[in-house]
Amino acid sequence: MSLKIAIIGAGSVYTPEIIEGLAQSKEKLPVTELTLMDINPDRLEIMYNFLNRYKKFHQLSFAIRKTENLEEAVKGQDFILTQIRVGGNQARIHDEKIPLKYDVIGQETTGPGGYMKALRTIPAIVEIAKAVEKHNPEAWLINYANPTGILAEAVRNYTKTKFIALCAGGMRPRTWVGWALDANYKEVTYDFVGLNHMNFAYNIRVDGRKITKEEFDKVADIHETVAPELIKKLNALPSLYCQYYFHRRQKLAELKEAPLTRGETVLGLEKEIYTALKNPSQHDKPEILKNRGGGGYSELALEALSAIYNDEDMWIVANVKNERAIEFLPYDTSVETPCILNKNGITPLVQNNIPEGVYGLVSAVKNYESLVVQAAVEGNYDKALEAMVAHPLVGDFDIAKPMLDEMLKVNAPYIHPDLVAAVTD
């Protein structure tokens, strides 16, 4: 039986993790063909050559092919993984730097930087999803490009593709509990409420037993970004990215004082990574990849792929259509919540006893996200401005409009032309 997988955005430095995962999962995922697709021919060639060296060194048997054509990439595949970054890290640098001029946290997924990344990426992910819908409707599209929750809402509202949107962050509380309580992280489950990078894990269980308040406090004490005192009052573990809301002044000051933005740092790291990948003697995942960050996405994507392919029920936190999972959010919006995944699809689990302290912030971020989706697809400037004003990290029209206009101009090559025209008129 054949198993064919395509990677769109295969020139990404995350691709070596995928082939490493496939090498470790040969029995559960007997891949026969791996297709690499990227619009950057240089990066595609580098990755194609490296993966062939990796394949030979690790004695993998599947074929590897490359293409720059989207239709060719999606046809005949069982699974299509997307890991695109529209505009590259240079666009990310603008996302981070421009808001700081207005004393606003940019941040590439959470702040106005994430907003701009969504405006760039939504048209591309919808184009990919429509290509899958047209040329290969039975294939699964598995995304972990950011901002994955916003992209999920766009794909589900504007296409009929079989789609899963993932983020390793939703599974990270398992790791925290494992560290703090010396438990097997695979035995950890929890209720979970929120959105991608704006979420809270609560009612935590280890091997079916709910942890005590004392145990929860131990987990809170090892949280890396949010004050344990606040976590203990909420009685819920926040996403690492909640630091930008709960410690806003501190984070803004740190970002303004930093000599380089994260995007500038990553841009430098990626040059070193591609240099390593081009080395003819490099036949394994380069050590320098550990410095890139963002690990775990490929592992989660392959676990999800295996659950579908082998029809094994998997408990997973993913971005799905809300339906009735989170009662205080709209039915047809995208949320990040625990689900059961198998070959029949992904089913969100209803979340009860939601901590009251998170309702307002989650609702506000969701309102902003849904406005962004409409603005990106329709090219509606009024919606775009509403979204920027609605963003909890902005909330000031006198800042939102000039910042939005400046960011739209910089992103002109990648976003809906009507958004740019509205600024230049």
GROMACS .gro file of N, CA and C in nm, residues 221-379:
model
  477
  221ASP      N    1   0.478   2.694   3.925
  221ASP     CA    2   0.608   2.751   3.964
  221ASP      C    3   0.716   2.736   3.857
  222ILE      N    4   0.698   2.644   3.764
  222ILE     CA    5   0.800   2.627   3.660
  222ILE      C    6   0.762   2.697   3.530
  223HIS      N    7   0.646   2.766   3.527
  223HIS     CA    8   0.605   2.836   3.405
  223HIS      C    9   0.709   2.942   3.370
  224GLU      N   10   0.742   2.950   3.243
  224GLU     CA   11   0.857   3.030   3.200
  224GLU      C   12   0.825   3.178   3.176
  225THR      N   13   0.698   3.212   3.154
  225THR     CA   14   0.671   3.348   3.105
  225THR      C   15   0.565   3.426   3.183
  226VAL      N   16   0.477   3.359   3.256
  226VAL     CA   17   0.370   3.427   3.329
  226VAL      C   18   0.391   3.406   3.479
  227ALA      N   19   0.365   3.510   3.557
  227ALA     CA   20   0.388   3.505   3.701
  227ALA      C   21   0.312   3.390   3.766
  228PRO      N   22   0.380   3.300   3.838
  228PRO     CA   23   0.313   3.190   3.906
  228PRO      C   24   0.198   3.236   3.997
  229GLU      N   25   0.214   3.353   4.057
  229GLU     CA   26   0.108   3.405   4.144
  229GLU      C   27  -0.023   3.420   4.069
  230LEU      N   28  -0.017   3.472   3.946
  230LEU     CA   29  -0.137   3.488   3.865
  230LEU      C   30  -0.192   3.352   3.821
  231ILE      N   31  -0.103   3.263   3.780
  231ILE     CA   32  -0.146   3.130   3.735
  231ILE      C   33  -0.222   3.058   3.846
  232LYS      N   34  -0.173   3.070   3.969
  232LYS     CA   35  -0.238   3.003   4.082
  232LYS      C   36  -0.375   3.063   4.110
  233LYS      N   37  -0.392   3.194   4.087
  233LYS     CA   38  -0.522   3.257   4.106
  233LYS      C   39  -0.620   3.214   3.997
  234LEU      N   40  -0.571   3.204   3.872
  234LEU     CA   41  -0.656   3.160   3.761
  234LEU      C   42  -0.688   3.012   3.772
  235ASN      N   43  -0.597   2.936   3.836
  235ASN     CA   44  -0.608   2.790   3.843
  235ASN      C   45  -0.611   2.729   3.703
  236ALA      N   46  -0.531   2.789   3.615
  236ALA     CA   47  -0.521   2.741   3.477
  236ALA      C   48  -0.384   2.780   3.423
  237LEU      N   49  -0.324   2.692   3.343
  237LEU     CA   50  -0.191   2.717   3.286
  237LEU      C   51  -0.204   2.794   3.155
  238PRO      N   52  -0.152   2.917   3.149
  238PRO     CA   53  -0.164   2.994   3.025
  238PRO      C   54  -0.058   2.958   2.922
  239SER      N   55  -0.089   2.986   2.797
  239SER     CA   56   0.010   2.976   2.690
  239SER      C   57   0.130   3.063   2.722
  240LEU      N   58   0.247   3.022   2.675
  240LEU     CA   59   0.367   3.104   2.692
  240LEU      C   60   0.347   3.245   2.637
  241TYR      N   61   0.264   3.257   2.533
  241TYR     CA   62   0.243   3.385   2.467
  241TYR      C   63   0.152   3.479   2.546
  242CYS      N   64   0.089   3.430   2.650
  242CYS     CA   65   0.006   3.517   2.733
  242CYS      C   66   0.090   3.622   2.806
  243GLN      N   67   0.220   3.603   2.807
  243GLN     CA   68   0.307   3.702   2.870
  243GLN      C   69   0.288   3.840   2.808
  244TYR      N   70   0.255   3.845   2.679
  244TYR     CA   71   0.243   3.974   2.611
  244TYR      C   72   0.117   4.050   2.655
  245TYR      N   73   0.023   3.980   2.715
  245TYR     CA   74  -0.097   4.043   2.769
  245TYR      C   75  -0.084   4.069   2.919
  246PHE      N   76  -0.033   3.971   2.993
  246PHE     CA   77  -0.030   3.981   3.139
  246PHE      C   78   0.090   4.059   3.192
  247HIS      N   79   0.193   4.074   3.108
  247HIS     CA   80   0.313   4.150   3.149
  247HIS      C   81   0.349   4.248   3.036
  248ARG      N   82   0.250   4.322   2.992
  248ARG     CA   83   0.263   4.403   2.871
  248ARG      C   84   0.372   4.509   2.879
  249ARG      N   85   0.373   4.588   2.984
  249ARG     CA   86   0.472   4.695   2.995
  249ARG      C   87   0.614   4.640   3.001
  250GLN      N   88   0.629   4.534   3.079
  250GLN     CA   89   0.762   4.473   3.091
  250GLN      C   90   0.811   4.420   2.957
  251LYS      N   91   0.724   4.348   2.884
  251LYS     CA   92   0.764   4.290   2.756
  251LYS      C   93   0.791   4.399   2.653
  252LEU      N   94   0.709   4.505   2.652
  252LEU     CA   95   0.731   4.614   2.559
  252LEU      C   96   0.868   4.678   2.584
  253ALA      N   97   0.899   4.702   2.710
  253ALA     CA   98   1.029   4.761   2.744
  253ALA      C   99   1.143   4.671   2.699
  254GLU      N  100   1.131   4.541   2.722
  254GLU     CA  101   1.236   4.447   2.683
  254GLU      C  102   1.256   4.446   2.531
  255LEU      N  103   1.146   4.447   2.458
  255LEU     CA  104   1.154   4.443   2.312
  255LEU      C  105   1.215   4.571   2.255
  256LYS      N  106   1.183   4.684   2.316
  256LYS     CA  107   1.237   4.811   2.268
  256LYS      C  108   1.385   4.824   2.299
  257GLU      N  109   1.428   4.762   2.408
  257GLU     CA  110   1.569   4.771   2.448
  257GLU      C  111   1.658   4.667   2.379
  258ALA      N  112   1.597   4.563   2.323
  258ALA     CA  113   1.675   4.454   2.262
  258ALA      C  114   1.752   4.506   2.140
  259PRO      N  115   1.877   4.466   2.123
  259PRO     CA  116   1.957   4.513   2.009
  259PRO      C  117   1.904   4.460   1.876
  260LEU      N  118   1.843   4.341   1.877
  260LEU     CA  119   1.788   4.281   1.757
  260LEU      C  120   1.648   4.229   1.785
  261THR      N  121   1.560   4.233   1.685
  261THR     CA  122   1.432   4.166   1.700
  261THR      C  123   1.455   4.016   1.684
  262ARG      N  124   1.355   3.938   1.723
  262ARG     CA  125   1.367   3.793   1.705
  262ARG      C  126   1.381   3.758   1.557
  263GLY      N  127   1.310   3.830   1.472
  263GLY     CA  128   1.320   3.805   1.328
  263GLY      C  129   1.461   3.826   1.275
  264GLU      N  130   1.528   3.930   1.323
  264GLU     CA  131   1.666   3.956   1.279
  264GLU      C  132   1.759   3.845   1.327
  265THR      N  133   1.736   3.798   1.450
  265THR     CA  134   1.817   3.688   1.503
  265THR      C  135   1.797   3.562   1.421
  266VAL      N  136   1.671   3.530   1.391
  266VAL     CA  137   1.639   3.409   1.314
  266VAL      C  138   1.695   3.419   1.173
  267LEU      N  139   1.688   3.537   1.114
  267LEU     CA  140   1.741   3.554   0.979
  267LEU      C  141   1.889   3.519   0.975
  268GLY      N  142   1.963   3.561   1.075
  268GLY     CA  143   2.105   3.526   1.083
  268GLY      C  144   2.126   3.378   1.104
  269LEU      N  145   2.046   3.318   1.192
  269LEU     CA  146   2.057   3.174   1.218
  269LEU      C  147   2.028   3.093   1.092
  270GLU      N  148   1.927   3.135   1.016
  270GLU     CA  149   1.890   3.057   0.898
  270GLU      C  150   2.000   3.057   0.793
  271LYS      N  151   2.075   3.165   0.783
  271LYS     CA  152   2.188   3.166   0.689
  271LYS      C  153   2.288   3.058   0.727
  272GLU      N  154   2.314   3.045   0.856
  272GLU     CA  155   2.406   2.941   0.902
  272GLU      C  156   2.349   2.801   0.878
  273ILE      N  157   2.218   2.786   0.899
  273ILE     CA  158   2.154   2.655   0.880
  273ILE      C  159   2.161   2.614   0.733
  274TYR      N  160   2.131   2.706   0.642
  274TYR     CA  161   2.136   2.671   0.499
  274TYR      C  162   2.279   2.644   0.454
  275THR      N  163   2.375   2.714   0.512
  275THR     CA  164   2.515   2.685   0.481
  275THR      C  165   2.549   2.541   0.521
  276ALA      N  166   2.502   2.501   0.639
  276ALA     CA  167   2.524   2.363   0.685
  276ALA      C  168   2.455   2.263   0.593
  277LEU      N  169   2.332   2.293   0.554
  277LEU     CA  170   2.256   2.201   0.468
  277LEU      C  171   2.320   2.186   0.330
  278LYS      N  172   2.386   2.289   0.282
  278LYS     CA  173   2.449   2.283   0.150
  278LYS      C  174   2.579   2.201   0.150
  279ASN      N  175   2.633   2.179   0.268
  279ASN     CA  176   2.760   2.105   0.279
  279ASN      C  177   2.741   1.962   0.227
  280PRO      N  178   2.816   1.921   0.124
  280PRO     CA  179   2.798   1.786   0.068
  280PRO      C  180   2.820   1.674   0.169
  281SER      N  181   2.891   1.701   0.276
  281SER     CA  182   2.914   1.596   0.377
  281SER      C  183   2.807   1.596   0.487
  282GLN      N  184   2.711   1.690   0.478
  282GLN     CA  185   2.604   1.698   0.579
  282GLN      C  186   2.494   1.600   0.540
  283HIS      N  187   2.485   1.488   0.613
  283HIS     CA  188   2.385   1.387   0.580
  283HIS      C  189   2.289   1.361   0.696
  284ASP      N  190   2.300   1.443   0.802
  284ASP     CA  191   2.209   1.430   0.916
  284ASP      C  192   2.160   1.569   0.953
  285LYS      N  193   2.058   1.576   1.041
  285LYS     CA  194   2.002   1.705   1.080
  285LYS      C  195   2.110   1.790   1.147
  286PRO      N  196   2.137   1.911   1.098
  286PRO     CA  197   2.243   1.994   1.155
  286PRO      C  198   2.216   2.029   1.302
  287GLU      N  199   2.320   2.028   1.382
  287GLU     CA  200   2.309   2.061   1.524
  287GLU      C  201   2.257   2.203   1.546
  288ILE      N  202   2.290   2.292   1.454
  288ILE     CA  203   2.253   2.431   1.471
  288ILE      C  204   2.101   2.451   1.468
  289LEU      N  205   2.029   2.354   1.416
  289LEU     CA  206   1.882   2.364   1.414
  289LEU      C  207   1.825   2.376   1.555
  290LYS      N  208   1.896   2.327   1.654
  290LYS     CA  209   1.847   2.336   1.792
  290LYS      C  210   1.834   2.481   1.837
  291ASN      N  211   1.911   2.570   1.773
  291ASN     CA  212   1.906   2.711   1.811
  291ASN      C  213   1.791   2.787   1.744
  292ARG      N  214   1.724   2.721   1.648
  292ARG     CA  215   1.620   2.790   1.570
  292ARG      C  216   1.492   2.811   1.650
  293GLY      N  217   1.459   2.716   1.739
  293GLY     CA  218   1.333   2.726   1.813
  293GLY      C  219   1.219   2.670   1.730
  294GLY      N  220   1.102   2.660   1.794
  294GLY     CA  221   0.984   2.614   1.722
  294GLY      C  222   0.978   2.464   1.702
  295GLY      N  223   1.063   2.390   1.772
  295GLY     CA  224   1.063   2.246   1.756
  295GLY      C  225   0.935   2.181   1.807
  296GLY      N  226   0.912   2.060   1.760
  296GLY     CA  227   0.795   1.986   1.806
  296GLY      C  228   0.680   1.986   1.708
  297TYR      N  229   0.680   2.082   1.617
  297TYR     CA  230   0.570   2.090   1.520
  297TYR      C  231   0.568   1.968   1.430
  298SER      N  232   0.683   1.931   1.379
  298SER     CA  233   0.688   1.818   1.287
  298SER      C  234   0.649   1.688   1.356
  299GLU      N  235   0.694   1.670   1.479
  299GLU     CA  236   0.659   1.549   1.555
  299GLU      C  237   0.509   1.540   1.573
  300LEU      N  238   0.446   1.651   1.608
  300LEU     CA  239   0.301   1.652   1.628
  300LEU      C  240   0.228   1.625   1.497
  301ALA      N  241   0.274   1.687   1.389
  301ALA     CA  242   0.210   1.667   1.259
  301ALA      C  243   0.215   1.520   1.217
  302LEU      N  244   0.329   1.454   1.239
  302LEU     CA  245   0.342   1.314   1.200
  302LEU      C  246   0.261   1.222   1.291
  303GLU      N  247   0.248   1.259   1.419
  303GLU     CA  248   0.162   1.181   1.508
  303GLU      C  249   0.017   1.190   1.462
  304ALA      N  250  -0.024   1.310   1.422
  304ALA     CA  251  -0.160   1.329   1.372
  304ALA      C  252  -0.181   1.251   1.242
  305LEU      N  253  -0.082   1.259   1.155
  305LEU     CA  254  -0.089   1.185   1.029
  305LEU      C  255  -0.103   1.035   1.055
  306SER      N  256  -0.026   0.984   1.150
  306SER     CA  257  -0.030   0.842   1.184
  306SER      C  258  -0.165   0.802   1.242
  307ALA      N  259  -0.225   0.889   1.323
  307ALA     CA  260  -0.356   0.859   1.381
  307ALA      C  261  -0.460   0.841   1.273
  308ILE      N  262  -0.453   0.925   1.169
  308ILE     CA  263  -0.547   0.914   1.058
  308ILE      C  264  -0.517   0.791   0.974
  309TYR      N  265  -0.390   0.775   0.936
  309TYR     CA  266  -0.351   0.666   0.847
  309TYR      C  267  -0.378   0.530   0.909
  310ASN      N  268  -0.348   0.516   1.039
  310ASN     CA  269  -0.365   0.388   1.106
  310ASN      C  270  -0.498   0.376   1.181
  311ASP      N  271  -0.582   0.479   1.170
  311ASP     CA  272  -0.713   0.483   1.236
  311ASP      C  273  -0.702   0.451   1.385
  312GLU      N  274  -0.615   0.527   1.453
  312GLU     CA  275  -0.595   0.512   1.597
  312GLU      C  276  -0.643   0.639   1.666
  313ASP      N  277  -0.735   0.626   1.760
  313ASP     CA  278  -0.785   0.744   1.831
  313ASP      C  279  -0.669   0.817   1.899
  314MET      N  280  -0.659   0.944   1.873
  314MET     CA  281  -0.553   1.027   1.932
  314MET      C  282  -0.616   1.144   2.005
  315TRP      N  283  -0.579   1.163   2.132
  315TRP     CA  284  -0.617   1.283   2.205
  315TRP      C  285  -0.519   1.392   2.166
  316ILE      N  286  -0.572   1.502   2.113
  316ILE     CA  287  -0.485   1.605   2.060
  316ILE      C  288  -0.550   1.742   2.079
  317VAL      N  289  -0.470   1.841   2.109
  317VAL     CA  290  -0.519   1.978   2.111
  317VAL      C  291  -0.494   2.037   1.973
  318ALA      N  292  -0.599   2.086   1.909
  318ALA     CA  293  -0.588   2.136   1.772
  318ALA      C  294  -0.684   2.252   1.751
  319ASN      N  295  -0.665   2.318   1.639
  319ASN     CA  296  -0.751   2.430   1.603
  319ASN      C  297  -0.861   2.381   1.510
  320VAL      N  298  -0.984   2.390   1.558
  320VAL     CA  299  -1.098   2.332   1.488
  320VAL      C  300  -1.216   2.430   1.492
  321LYS      N  301  -1.317   2.399   1.412
  321LYS     CA  302  -1.442   2.475   1.419
  321LYS      C  303  -1.504   2.454   1.557
  322ASN      N  304  -1.541   2.562   1.621
  322ASN     CA  305  -1.586   2.555   1.760
  322ASN      C  306  -1.708   2.466   1.779
  323GLU      N  307  -1.809   2.488   1.696
  323GLU     CA  308  -1.938   2.422   1.716
  323GLU      C  309  -1.982   2.446   1.862
  324ARG      N  310  -1.986   2.344   1.945
  324ARG     CA  311  -2.032   2.364   2.084
  324ARG      C  312  -1.922   2.339   2.187
  325ALA      N  313  -1.797   2.336   2.143
  325ALA     CA  314  -1.687   2.303   2.235
  325ALA      C  315  -1.669   2.409   2.344
  326ILE      N  316  -1.670   2.537   2.304
  326ILE     CA  317  -1.650   2.646   2.400
  326ILE      C  318  -1.772   2.735   2.392
  327GLU      N  319  -1.855   2.730   2.494
  327GLU     CA  320  -1.989   2.786   2.489
  327GLU      C  321  -1.994   2.936   2.468
  328PHE      N  322  -1.894   3.010   2.513
  328PHE     CA  323  -1.905   3.155   2.504
  328PHE      C  324  -1.848   3.212   2.374
  329LEU      N  325  -1.802   3.126   2.282
  329LEU     CA  326  -1.750   3.172   2.153
  329LEU      C  327  -1.844   3.129   2.041
  330PRO      N  328  -1.846   3.203   1.928
  330PRO     CA  329  -1.938   3.171   1.819
  330PRO      C  330  -1.922   3.030   1.764
  331TYR      N  331  -2.031   2.973   1.718
  331TYR     CA  332  -2.038   2.835   1.669
  331TYR      C  333  -1.939   2.809   1.556
  332ASP      N  334  -1.930   2.903   1.460
  332ASP     CA  335  -1.853   2.876   1.337
  332ASP      C  336  -1.713   2.937   1.339
  333THR      N  337  -1.667   2.977   1.456
  333THR     CA  338  -1.532   3.033   1.465
  333THR      C  339  -1.430   2.922   1.492
  334SER      N  340  -1.303   2.954   1.477
  334SER     CA  341  -1.197   2.857   1.503
  334SER      C  342  -1.148   2.872   1.647
  335VAL      N  343  -1.135   2.760   1.717
  335VAL     CA  344  -1.085   2.760   1.855
  335VAL      C  345  -0.976   2.655   1.868
  336GLU      N  346  -0.897   2.665   1.975
  336GLU     CA  347  -0.798   2.561   2.004
  336GLU      C  348  -0.846   2.485   2.127
  337THR      N  349  -0.868   2.355   2.108
  337THR     CA  350  -0.934   2.277   2.212
  337THR      C  351  -0.898   2.129   2.197
  338PRO      N  352  -0.914   2.050   2.304
  338PRO     CA  353  -0.889   1.905   2.291
  338PRO      C  354  -0.987   1.840   2.194
  339CYS      N  355  -0.936   1.742   2.121
  339CYS     CA  356  -1.015   1.673   2.020
  339CYS      C  357  -0.977   1.525   2.020
  340ILE      N  358  -1.060   1.444   1.955
  340ILE     CA  359  -1.025   1.307   1.922
  340ILE      C  360  -1.008   1.301   1.771
  341LEU      N  361  -0.893   1.249   1.728
  341LEU     CA  362  -0.858   1.241   1.587
  341LEU      C  363  -0.842   1.096   1.545
  342ASN      N  364  -0.902   1.060   1.431
  342ASN     CA  365  -0.881   0.930   1.367
  342ASN      C  366  -0.913   0.944   1.219
  343LYS      N  367  -0.925   0.833   1.146
  343LYS     CA  368  -0.942   0.844   1.001
  343LYS      C  369  -1.074   0.910   0.961
  344ASN      N  370  -1.169   0.913   1.052
  344ASN     CA  371  -1.298   0.975   1.022
  344ASN      C  372  -1.295   1.126   1.038
  345GLY      N  373  -1.187   1.178   1.095
  345GLY     CA  374  -1.177   1.322   1.110
  345GLY      C  375  -1.142   1.362   1.251
  346ILE      N  376  -1.165   1.489   1.281
  346ILE     CA  377  -1.129   1.544   1.411
  346ILE      C  378  -1.254   1.598   1.478
  347THR      N  379  -1.277   1.556   1.602
  347THR     CA  380  -1.398   1.590   1.675
  347THR      C  381  -1.363   1.668   1.802
  348PRO      N  382  -1.406   1.795   1.812
  348PRO     CA  383  -1.376   1.873   1.932
  348PRO      C  384  -1.457   1.822   2.052
  349LEU      N  385  -1.397   1.830   2.169
  349LEU     CA  386  -1.461   1.787   2.292
  349LEU      C  387  -1.517   1.908   2.366
  350VAL      N  388  -1.637   1.896   2.417
  350VAL     CA  389  -1.700   2.006   2.489
  350VAL      C  390  -1.623   2.036   2.618
  351GLN      N  391  -1.596   2.164   2.642
  351GLN     CA  392  -1.521   2.207   2.760
  351GLN      C  393  -1.616   2.271   2.862
  352ASN      N  394  -1.618   2.219   2.982
  352ASN     CA  395  -1.707   2.268   3.087
  352ASN      C  396  -1.625   2.332   3.199
  353ASN      N  397  -1.695   2.400   3.289
  353ASN     CA  398  -1.632   2.461   3.408
  353ASN      C  399  -1.513   2.548   3.371
  354ILE      N  400  -1.531   2.630   3.269
  354ILE     CA  401  -1.423   2.716   3.219
  354ILE      C  402  -1.392   2.825   3.321
  355PRO      N  403  -1.264   2.846   3.352
  355PRO     CA  404  -1.228   2.951   3.449
  355PRO      C  405  -1.281   3.088   3.405
  356GLU      N  406  -1.354   3.155   3.494
  356GLU     CA  407  -1.420   3.281   3.458
  356GLU      C  408  -1.320   3.391   3.423
  357GLY      N  409  -1.201   3.385   3.479
  357GLY     CA  410  -1.104   3.491   3.457
  357GLY      C  411  -1.050   3.501   3.316
  358VAL      N  412  -1.080   3.405   3.229
  358VAL     CA  413  -1.023   3.406   3.094
  358VAL      C  414  -1.125   3.446   2.988
  359TYR      N  415  -1.253   3.455   3.023
  359TYR     CA  416  -1.357   3.479   2.924
  359TYR      C  417  -1.330   3.606   2.842
  360GLY      N  418  -1.307   3.717   2.911
  360GLY     CA  419  -1.297   3.845   2.842
  360GLY      C  420  -1.183   3.853   2.744
  361LEU      N  421  -1.064   3.811   2.786
  361LEU     CA  422  -0.946   3.820   2.700
  361LEU      C  423  -0.959   3.728   2.579
  362VAL      N  424  -1.002   3.605   2.601
  362VAL     CA  425  -1.019   3.511   2.489
  362VAL      C  426  -1.122   3.564   2.391
  363SER      N  427  -1.233   3.617   2.441
  363SER     CA  428  -1.338   3.670   2.353
  363SER      C  429  -1.288   3.787   2.271
  364ALA      N  430  -1.211   3.875   2.334
  364ALA     CA  431  -1.160   3.993   2.263
  364ALA      C  432  -1.064   3.953   2.152
  365VAL      N  433  -0.974   3.859   2.181
  365VAL     CA  434  -0.880   3.814   2.078
  365VAL      C  435  -0.954   3.744   1.964
  366LYS      N  436  -1.056   3.666   1.999
  366LYS     CA  437  -1.132   3.597   1.895
  366LYS      C  438  -1.204   3.695   1.803
  367ASN      N  439  -1.258   3.801   1.860
  367ASN     CA  440  -1.325   3.905   1.781
  367ASN      C  441  -1.228   3.967   1.681
  368TYR      N  442  -1.109   3.999   1.727
  368TYR     CA  443  -1.007   4.055   1.638
  368TYR      C  444  -0.970   3.956   1.528
  369GLU      N  445  -0.951   3.829   1.564
  369GLU     CA  446  -0.911   3.727   1.466
  369GLU      C  447  -1.014   3.712   1.355
  370SER      N  448  -1.142   3.706   1.390
  370SER     CA  449  -1.247   3.686   1.290
  370SER      C  450  -1.255   3.805   1.195
  371LEU      N  451  -1.233   3.925   1.247
  371LEU     CA  452  -1.230   4.043   1.161
  371LEU      C  453  -1.113   4.039   1.064
  372VAL      N  454  -0.998   3.987   1.110
  372VAL     CA  455  -0.881   3.975   1.023
  372VAL      C  456  -0.908   3.881   0.906
  373VAL      N  457  -0.974   3.769   0.935
  373VAL     CA  458  -1.006   3.673   0.829
  373VAL      C  459  -1.090   3.740   0.721
  374GLN      N  460  -1.194   3.811   0.762
  374GLN     CA  461  -1.279   3.879   0.665
  374GLN      C  462  -1.201   3.984   0.586
  375ALA      N  463  -1.118   4.061   0.655
  375ALA     CA  464  -1.040   4.165   0.588
  375ALA      C  465  -0.945   4.106   0.485
  376ALA      N  466  -0.879   3.994   0.520
  376ALA     CA  467  -0.780   3.933   0.431
  376ALA      C  468  -0.843   3.877   0.305
  377VAL      N  469  -0.956   3.809   0.320
  377VAL     CA  470  -1.020   3.743   0.206
  377VAL      C  471  -1.093   3.844   0.118
  378GLU      N  472  -1.161   3.938   0.180
  378GLU     CA  473  -1.244   4.033   0.105
  378GLU      C  474  -1.168   4.158   0.062
  379GLY      N  475  -1.050   4.181   0.119
  379GLY     CA  476  -0.978   4.303   0.091
  379GLY      C  477  -1.051   4.425   0.144
   0.00000   0.00000   0.00000
